[in-house]
PDB file of C-alpha atoms in Angstrom:
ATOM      1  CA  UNK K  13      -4.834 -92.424  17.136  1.00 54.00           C
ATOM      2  CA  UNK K  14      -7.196 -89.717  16.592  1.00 57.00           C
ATOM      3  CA  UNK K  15      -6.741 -86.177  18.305  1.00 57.00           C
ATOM      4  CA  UNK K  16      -8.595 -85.242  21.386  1.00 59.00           C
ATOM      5  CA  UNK K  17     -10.913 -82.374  20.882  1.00 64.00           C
ATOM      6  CA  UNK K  18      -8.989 -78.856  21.459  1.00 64.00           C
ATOM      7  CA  UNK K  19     -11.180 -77.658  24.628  1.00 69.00           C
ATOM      8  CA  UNK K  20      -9.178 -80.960  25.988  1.00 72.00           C
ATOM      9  CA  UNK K  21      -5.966 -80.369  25.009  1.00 79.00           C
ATOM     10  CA  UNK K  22      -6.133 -76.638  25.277  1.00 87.00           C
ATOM     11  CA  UNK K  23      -6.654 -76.364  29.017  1.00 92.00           C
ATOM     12  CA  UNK K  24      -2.535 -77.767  29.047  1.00 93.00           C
ATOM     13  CA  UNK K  25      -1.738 -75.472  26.474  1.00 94.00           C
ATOM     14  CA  UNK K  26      -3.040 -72.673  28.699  1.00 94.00           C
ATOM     15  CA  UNK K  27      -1.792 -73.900  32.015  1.00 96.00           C
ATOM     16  CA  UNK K  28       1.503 -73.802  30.298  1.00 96.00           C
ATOM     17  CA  UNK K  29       1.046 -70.272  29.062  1.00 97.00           C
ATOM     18  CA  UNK K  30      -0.150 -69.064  32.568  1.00 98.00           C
ATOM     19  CA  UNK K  31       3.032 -70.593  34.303  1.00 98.00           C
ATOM     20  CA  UNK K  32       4.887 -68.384  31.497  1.00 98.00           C
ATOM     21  CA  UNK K  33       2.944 -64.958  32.031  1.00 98.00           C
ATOM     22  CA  UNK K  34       3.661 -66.061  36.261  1.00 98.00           C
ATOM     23  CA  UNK K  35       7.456 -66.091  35.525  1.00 98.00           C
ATOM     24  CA  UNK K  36       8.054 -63.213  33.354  1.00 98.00           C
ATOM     25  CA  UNK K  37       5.934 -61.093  35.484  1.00 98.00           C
ATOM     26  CA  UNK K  38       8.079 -62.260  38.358  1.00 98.00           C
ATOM     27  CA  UNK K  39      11.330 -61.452  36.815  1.00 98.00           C
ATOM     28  CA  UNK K  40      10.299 -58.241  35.314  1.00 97.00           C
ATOM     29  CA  UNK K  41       9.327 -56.916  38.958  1.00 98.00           C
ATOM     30  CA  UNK K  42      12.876 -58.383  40.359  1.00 98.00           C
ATOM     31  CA  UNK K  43      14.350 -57.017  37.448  1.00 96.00           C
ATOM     32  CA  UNK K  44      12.620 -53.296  37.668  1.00 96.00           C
ATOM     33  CA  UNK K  45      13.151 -53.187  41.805  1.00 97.00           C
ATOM     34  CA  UNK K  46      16.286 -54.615  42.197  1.00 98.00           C
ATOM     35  CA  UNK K  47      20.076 -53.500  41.772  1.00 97.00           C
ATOM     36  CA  UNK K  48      21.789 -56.531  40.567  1.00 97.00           C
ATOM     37  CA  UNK K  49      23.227 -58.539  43.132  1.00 94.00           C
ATOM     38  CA  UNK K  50      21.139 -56.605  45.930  1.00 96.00           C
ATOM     39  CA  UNK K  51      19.994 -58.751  48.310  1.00 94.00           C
ATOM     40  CA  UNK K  52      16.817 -58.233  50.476  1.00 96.00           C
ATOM     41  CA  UNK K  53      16.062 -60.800  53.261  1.00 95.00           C
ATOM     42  CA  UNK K  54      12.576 -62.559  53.501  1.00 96.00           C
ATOM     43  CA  UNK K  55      13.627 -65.405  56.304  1.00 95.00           C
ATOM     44  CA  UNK K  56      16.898 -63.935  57.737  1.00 94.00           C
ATOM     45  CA  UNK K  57      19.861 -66.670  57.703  1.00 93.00           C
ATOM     46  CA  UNK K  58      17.759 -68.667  55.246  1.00 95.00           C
ATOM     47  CA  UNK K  59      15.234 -67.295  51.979  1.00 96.00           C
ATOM     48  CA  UNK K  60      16.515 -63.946  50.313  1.00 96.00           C
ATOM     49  CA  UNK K  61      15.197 -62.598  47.290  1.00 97.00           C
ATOM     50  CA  UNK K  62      18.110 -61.049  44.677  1.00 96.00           C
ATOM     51  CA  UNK K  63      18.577 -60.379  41.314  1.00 97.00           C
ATOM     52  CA  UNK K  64      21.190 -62.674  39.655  1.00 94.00           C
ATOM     53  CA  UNK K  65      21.779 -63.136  35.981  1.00 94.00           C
ATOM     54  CA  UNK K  66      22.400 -66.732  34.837  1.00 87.00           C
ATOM     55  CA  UNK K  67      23.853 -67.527  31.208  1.00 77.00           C
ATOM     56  CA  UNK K  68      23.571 -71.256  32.217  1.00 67.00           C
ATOM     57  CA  UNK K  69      20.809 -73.790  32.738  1.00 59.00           C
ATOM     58  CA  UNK K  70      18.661 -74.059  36.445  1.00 54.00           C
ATOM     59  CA  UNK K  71      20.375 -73.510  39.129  1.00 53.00           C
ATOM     60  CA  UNK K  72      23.462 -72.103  37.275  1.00 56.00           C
ATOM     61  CA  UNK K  73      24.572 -75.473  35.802  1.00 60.00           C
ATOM     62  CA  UNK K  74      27.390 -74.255  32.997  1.00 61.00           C
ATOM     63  CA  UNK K  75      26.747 -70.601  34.056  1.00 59.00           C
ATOM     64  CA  UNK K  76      30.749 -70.105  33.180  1.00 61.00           C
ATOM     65  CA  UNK K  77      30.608 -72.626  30.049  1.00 58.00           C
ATOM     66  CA  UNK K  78      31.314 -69.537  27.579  1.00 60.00           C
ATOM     67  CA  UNK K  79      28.254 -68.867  25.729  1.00 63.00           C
ATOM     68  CA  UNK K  80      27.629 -72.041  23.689  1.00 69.00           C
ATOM     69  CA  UNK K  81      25.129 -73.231  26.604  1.00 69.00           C
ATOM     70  CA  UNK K  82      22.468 -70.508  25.507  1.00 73.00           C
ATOM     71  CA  UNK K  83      22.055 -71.846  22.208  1.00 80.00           C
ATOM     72  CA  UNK K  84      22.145 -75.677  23.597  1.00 82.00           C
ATOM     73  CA  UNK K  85      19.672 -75.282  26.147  1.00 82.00           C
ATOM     74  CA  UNK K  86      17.466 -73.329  23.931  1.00 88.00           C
ATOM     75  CA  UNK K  87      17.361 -75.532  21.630  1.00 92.00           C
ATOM     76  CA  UNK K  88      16.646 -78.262  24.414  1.00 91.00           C
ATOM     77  CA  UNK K  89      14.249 -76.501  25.756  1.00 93.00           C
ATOM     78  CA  UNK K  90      12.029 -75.724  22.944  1.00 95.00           C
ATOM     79  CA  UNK K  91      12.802 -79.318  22.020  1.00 96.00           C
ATOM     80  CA  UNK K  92      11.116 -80.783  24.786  1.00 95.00           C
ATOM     81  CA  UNK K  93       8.279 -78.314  24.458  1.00 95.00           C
ATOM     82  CA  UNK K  94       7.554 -79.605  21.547  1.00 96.00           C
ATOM     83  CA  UNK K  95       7.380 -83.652  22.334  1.00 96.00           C
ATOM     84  CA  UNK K  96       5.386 -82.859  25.665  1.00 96.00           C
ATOM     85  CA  UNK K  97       2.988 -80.181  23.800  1.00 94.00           C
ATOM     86  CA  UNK K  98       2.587 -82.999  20.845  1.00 94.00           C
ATOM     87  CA  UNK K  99       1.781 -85.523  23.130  1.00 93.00           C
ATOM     88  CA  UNK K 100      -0.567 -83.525  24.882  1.00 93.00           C
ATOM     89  CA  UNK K 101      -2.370 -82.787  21.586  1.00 91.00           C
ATOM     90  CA  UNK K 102      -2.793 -86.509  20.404  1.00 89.00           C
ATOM     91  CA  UNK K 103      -3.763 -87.058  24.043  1.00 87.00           C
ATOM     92  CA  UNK K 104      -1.014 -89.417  24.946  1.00 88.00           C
ATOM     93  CA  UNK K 105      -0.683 -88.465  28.813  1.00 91.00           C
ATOM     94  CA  UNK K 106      -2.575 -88.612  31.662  1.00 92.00           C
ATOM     95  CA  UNK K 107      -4.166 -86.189  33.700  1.00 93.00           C
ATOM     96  CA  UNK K 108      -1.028 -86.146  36.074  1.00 95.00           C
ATOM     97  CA  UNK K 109       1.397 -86.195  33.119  1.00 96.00           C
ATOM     98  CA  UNK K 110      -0.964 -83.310  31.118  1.00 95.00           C
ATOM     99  CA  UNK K 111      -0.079 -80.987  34.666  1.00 97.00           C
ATOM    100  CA  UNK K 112       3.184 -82.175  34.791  1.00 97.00           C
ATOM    101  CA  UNK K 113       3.852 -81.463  30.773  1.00 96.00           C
ATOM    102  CA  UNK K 114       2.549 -78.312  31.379  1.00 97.00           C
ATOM    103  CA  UNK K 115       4.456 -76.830  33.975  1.00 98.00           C
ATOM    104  CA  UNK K 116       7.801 -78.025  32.194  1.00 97.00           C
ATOM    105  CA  UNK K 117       6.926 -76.605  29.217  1.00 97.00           C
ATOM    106  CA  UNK K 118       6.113 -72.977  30.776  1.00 98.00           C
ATOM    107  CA  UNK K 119       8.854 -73.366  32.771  1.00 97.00           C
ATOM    108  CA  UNK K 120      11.119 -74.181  29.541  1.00 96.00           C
ATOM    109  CA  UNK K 121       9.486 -71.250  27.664  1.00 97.00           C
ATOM    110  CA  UNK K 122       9.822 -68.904  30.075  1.00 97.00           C
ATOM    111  CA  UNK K 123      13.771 -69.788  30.353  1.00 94.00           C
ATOM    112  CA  UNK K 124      13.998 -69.158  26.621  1.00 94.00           C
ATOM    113  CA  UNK K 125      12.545 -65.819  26.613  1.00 96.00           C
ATOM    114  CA  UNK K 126      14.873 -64.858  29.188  1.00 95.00           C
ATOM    115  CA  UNK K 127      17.818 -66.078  26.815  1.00 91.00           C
ATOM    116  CA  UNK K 128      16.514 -64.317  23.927  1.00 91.00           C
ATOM    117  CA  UNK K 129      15.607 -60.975  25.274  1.00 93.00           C
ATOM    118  CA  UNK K 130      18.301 -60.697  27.376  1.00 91.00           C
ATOM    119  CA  UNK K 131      21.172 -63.242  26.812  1.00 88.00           C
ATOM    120  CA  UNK K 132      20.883 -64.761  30.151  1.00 89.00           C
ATOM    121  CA  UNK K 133      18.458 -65.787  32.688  1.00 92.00           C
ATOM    122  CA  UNK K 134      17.110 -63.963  35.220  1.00 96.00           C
ATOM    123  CA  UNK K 135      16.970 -65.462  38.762  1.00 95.00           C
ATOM    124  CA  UNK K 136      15.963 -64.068  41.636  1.00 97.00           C
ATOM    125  CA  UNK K 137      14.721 -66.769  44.969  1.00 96.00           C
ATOM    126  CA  UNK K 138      18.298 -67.535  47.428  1.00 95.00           C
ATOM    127  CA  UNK K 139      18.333 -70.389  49.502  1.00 95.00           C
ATOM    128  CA  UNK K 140      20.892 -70.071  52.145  1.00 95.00           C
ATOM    129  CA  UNK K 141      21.938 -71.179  55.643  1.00 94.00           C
ATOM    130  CA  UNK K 142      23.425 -67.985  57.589  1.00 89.00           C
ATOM    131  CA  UNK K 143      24.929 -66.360  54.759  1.00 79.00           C
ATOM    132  CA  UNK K 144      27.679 -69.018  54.930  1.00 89.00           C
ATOM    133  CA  UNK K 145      25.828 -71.171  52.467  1.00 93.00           C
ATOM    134  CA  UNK K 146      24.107 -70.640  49.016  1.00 91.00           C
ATOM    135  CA  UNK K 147      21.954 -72.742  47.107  1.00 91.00           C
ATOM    136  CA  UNK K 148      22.459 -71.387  43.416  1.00 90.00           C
ATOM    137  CA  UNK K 149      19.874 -68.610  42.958  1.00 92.00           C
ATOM    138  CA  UNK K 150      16.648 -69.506  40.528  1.00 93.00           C
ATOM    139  CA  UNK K 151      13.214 -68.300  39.380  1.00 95.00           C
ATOM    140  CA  UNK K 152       9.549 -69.543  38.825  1.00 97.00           C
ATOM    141  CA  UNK K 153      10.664 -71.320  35.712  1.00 96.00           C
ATOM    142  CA  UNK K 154      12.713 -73.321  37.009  1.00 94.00           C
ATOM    143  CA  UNK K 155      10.769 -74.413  40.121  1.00 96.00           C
ATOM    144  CA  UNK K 156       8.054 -75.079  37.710  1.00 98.00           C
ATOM    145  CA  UNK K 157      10.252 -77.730  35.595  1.00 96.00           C
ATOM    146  CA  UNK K 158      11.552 -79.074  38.996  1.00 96.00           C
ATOM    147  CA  UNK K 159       7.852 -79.976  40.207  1.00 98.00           C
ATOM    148  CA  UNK K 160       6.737 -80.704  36.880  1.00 98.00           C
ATOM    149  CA  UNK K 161       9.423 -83.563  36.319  1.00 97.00           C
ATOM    150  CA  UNK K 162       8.672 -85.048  40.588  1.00 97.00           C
ATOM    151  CA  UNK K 163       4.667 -85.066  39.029  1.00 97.00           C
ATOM    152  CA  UNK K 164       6.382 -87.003  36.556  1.00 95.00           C
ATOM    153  CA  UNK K 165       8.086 -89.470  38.314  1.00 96.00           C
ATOM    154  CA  UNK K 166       4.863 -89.841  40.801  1.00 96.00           C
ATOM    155  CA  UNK K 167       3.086 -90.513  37.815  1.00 93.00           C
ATOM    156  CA  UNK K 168       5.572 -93.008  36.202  1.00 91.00           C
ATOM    157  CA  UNK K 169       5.128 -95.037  40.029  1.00 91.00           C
ATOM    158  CA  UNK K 170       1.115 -94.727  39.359  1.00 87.00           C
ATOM    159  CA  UNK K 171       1.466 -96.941  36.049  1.00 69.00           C
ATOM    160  CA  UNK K 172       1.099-100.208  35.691  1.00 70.00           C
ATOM    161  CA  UNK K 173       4.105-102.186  35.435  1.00 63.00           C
ATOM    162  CA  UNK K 174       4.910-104.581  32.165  1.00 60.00           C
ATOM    163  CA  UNK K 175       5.212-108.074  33.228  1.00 53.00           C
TER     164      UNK K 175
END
């Protein structure tokens, strides 16, 4: 299969880097205007923004696992990065999948700076009903990978079927 030219393939590559400038400029402004654990209502009873710090995965899966889970989803998600950013390049996906590949890989990368700068990830968007109940807290990045993997699926019902 021969590559694509890079003006096609780059495009991804930089809709994957703008979806990592989006969340590390988000989290440095949480991170430089809010206390940690302060808590500042947007929809009262229902969407707060706060600064949480999450040495787990998205929304705080393993957050208590003891440190190992850094390292594992790092690896992970520079793993996947790769295989979605390769397939990209030898032009493997379609236009659907390219998005979708895109926004999971910014979203990835953007987790993994966290872990390396800081040891942890920085969320900072609270879903909650009445203060009574709390969606685990999470950032850009990882809304990113969440809509990046249903533009996967919608794409996977898209294909053609194998008889």
């Amino acid at each position: 299969m021969q590559v694509p030219h890079a003006r096609v393939w780059s495009k991804w590559m930089g809709l994957a880097l703008l979806v990592i400038v989006l969340d590390q400029l988000s989290k440095i402004y949480f991170n430089t205007q809010y206390q940690f654990g302060e808590m500042r209502d947007v929809i009262p009873g229902y969407f707060s923004f706060t600064l949480i710090y999450n040495p787990g995965a998205a929304f705080s899966f393993l957050r208590d696992a003891g440190g190992w889970q850094k390292y594992l989803f790092t690896l992970l998600a520079l793993g996947v990065s790769a295989y979605l950013g390769w397939n990209i390049i030898r032009g493997r996906f379609s236009h659907l999948m390219n998005i979708a590949a895109s926004f999971i890989m910014g979203g990835a990368i953007g987790n993994v700076i966290d872990r390396l700068a800081y040891g942890h990830v920085v969320d900072f968007i609270l879903v909650h009903y009445q203060h009574s109940w709390y969606y685990p807290a999470f950032n850009l990045a990882d809304s990113f990978i969440c809509v990046g993997a249903a533009l996967m699926v919608l794409d996977s019902l898209k294909q053609p079927r194998a008889h």
